[in-house]
Amino acid sequence: MPPFFLKDNILTESKQIVHQHDLQKSLKRSQVRQKVNALLLISPLLLFILITFVFPIADMLFRSVENQIVSRTLPGTIEELSKWDDDSGLPSEQTYFLLAKDLKIAVENKTHTRLGSRLNYEMSGIASTFRKTGRSIKKWDIDQEINYKEKFLNIDKKWGNIEFWRLLKLYSPKVTSGYFLNAVDLIKTTEGISQRDETERIYLFLFQRTIYMSVLITLLCLLMGYPVAYLISSLPLKTANLLLIFVLLPFWTSLLVRTSAWKVLLQQEGVINDILVLVGLVGDLDRLQLINNQFGTIVAMTHILLPFMILPLYSVMKTIPESYVKAAKSLGANEWTSFRRVYFPQSIPGVGAGCILVFILSIGYYITPEIVGGTSGTFISNRIAYHISYSLNWGLGAALASILLVAVLILYYVYDKIIGIDNVKLG
Amino acid sequence: MALPVYATRLYRAWDIIFKCICAFVFFFLIAPIIVIIPLSFNAQDFFTFTPEMLNFQSEGYSLKHYNDFFTNVDWQTALTNSFRIAPLATLISVALGTIAAVGLSQSDVPFKKLIMAILISPMIVPLIISAAGMYFFYSRIGLQGTYIGIVLAHAALGIPFVIITVTATLVGFDKSLTRASANLGAGPIRTFLKIQMPLILPGVISGGLFAFITSFDEVVVVLFVGSASQKTLPWQMFTGLREQISPTILAVATILVILSILLLTVVELLRRRSEKIRGVSTE
């Protein structure tokens, strides 16, 4: 608590004579104490957020470059390989011996299949080689055998493929840029970085689609939100508050409720198609496909994000004084000119805030595209989820998420410059 | 927005068009939410209005989807789980958040901007990224798939809301009140509980409501951090929507809409009360 004796009036009232020097010292001390107090109050929460939230994000960033699996599973082989000159033909017999030794341990710990699927991301077919080799090696008695090279080649010809060994050497470091390259449709091969085959290129296209759809959703929100925010801000407060309920109710309603509403409305047997058939716009047999495509995602997300456009617009428009537009009109401007030259420029901060907010929320959306997007209306976030829970290529999922995170943070930085994050208003 | 007498015909026409556009947007905002309410009373397992419903015949309506919600084990477990997770997560966010907000509101806190950015970050980072990170990290430390794991994750997600609402209430706080209290001999804790807390309570409660709703409505993080035994209401709805969509979802949705109307009312009342306490007039 701030020491009360510092208050000037209290000081003059008291008869104490305090030397200037003492006063300064005591002021300084109390300020330091105040700072320490404030930090002590903040620290539990800061610690909590660091552990439950910031570390996980850092962990994810780490996973996007982490590649310890190769050197951890085949430590001896990798060390021997580092001496190997990859232009001099296949590695030495000693390398094959160490490989057998490493794999024997790996098979016992069942880690060889994991290494196989890791390397399979870079060259298809490796996973089966590792599985096959694992099965044979189980029967081997290391140190008793000879001619390891031959034995390996007998299991799978891949072990005699120099490209395969080059790949193993290439991916032996503990840190790799492989996942990030993969996330932008590139591949790190033994001959350097190159584009993936046309059939395997999906991520740049997905990023593009995410941005394109988010821009479209943002523009739709602006087009629909601007008139409404203008109307609400120009009405008397009582009516305005009533109309704001129309904006706040969807804002407060559960995301899943709104998504299910759209799923129900847009179905082929749903309300919208029924009305269209009833009116006669479409035949009963060729009902429109409104869901499980881009259209579904765009409509549902525009609806969900519209309040995030209207609320910042409204809070800016509320502060624009009426007198400016009136002055413009009295100086001879017509409605359109006074709006375009006087009102609109003053509403720009709201437009900026609303657009950035909607865009940021949109590019990271997962639930709605997952439910109403089908295959053509999904975002990059759906792919991230796919890699984490289905393909189990966590590194790639983490790399995609890291790229998305950087994009969002840059946008928020811009948002902060324009509006200030502390000015976020709720409800 | 009454038109002035000198308005041109063109402007009058534009005014009508403008109001039509606004009406359309309001309709677009509210209609999808309203339409599911009558649909949830459908006697058939359809997602559209049956002829009986349109003719307002009583056999077209029934409570069977509500009945299903309240008797189905899956839905009831989900509901229970939601109510086991959200209150505890809210409690953690509110307790830690309020104390931190009091600290943050003091003058010249070092690294204030950085600290604020860290505390607000769970709101900024897209949920799918938070969920991915939490999934990786929580599996490392053995919290993945546990009740505690979800509670902690949800508490983290709710904290920005508590921080924002409580610091907003503290902006108008008269510091001389705490000084007066200290002057009269009250210790810092007593001052906080007796003087500061009652004044910022509306902000704390609305922050808590935001945190509660965040947890209660959250699905992405639960899907990743949770396991089947922590299935919450949104999770159940999500799987229902993705796999076999059953009309029970509409009954659940209707209940949730009513819940959000109630919450909206409470938050609005709290806002007014807070402004009254702080002497800021709304009108």
Coordinates of C-alpha atoms in Angstrom, one line a residue, chain A residues 68-81 98-104 106 112 115 119 130 159 165 168:
Chain A
Q68 CA 16.6 -36.0 -32.6
I69 CA 15.0 -39.3 -33.6
V70 CA 17.7 -40.2 -36.1
S71 CA 20.7 -39.6 -33.9
R72 CA 19.0 -41.0 -30.9
T73 CA 17.9 -44.3 -32.6
L74 CA 21.1 -44.9 -34.6
P75 CA 23.8 -43.1 -32.5
G76 CA 26.8 -45.3 -33.6
T77 CA 25.8 -45.4 -37.2
I78 CA 25.4 -41.6 -37.4
E79 CA 28.8 -41.1 -35.9
E80 CA 30.4 -43.4 -38.3
L81 CA 28.5 -41.8 -41.2
L98 CA 27.2 -50.4 -36.2
L99 CA 23.8 -50.2 -38.0
A100 CA 23.0 -53.7 -37.0
K101 CA 24.0 -53.0 -33.4
D102 CA 21.9 -49.8 -33.2
L103 CA 18.9 -51.5 -34.9
K104 CA 19.1 -54.4 -32.5
A106 CA 16.0 -50.1 -31.5
H112 CA 12.8 -48.5 -35.3
L115 CA 12.3 -43.8 -37.2
L119 CA 12.2 -40.9 -42.7
F130 CA 12.7 -50.5 -41.5
W159 CA 20.4 -50.7 -48.0
W165 CA 22.5 -43.5 -47.1
L168 CA 20.2 -40.8 -43.6

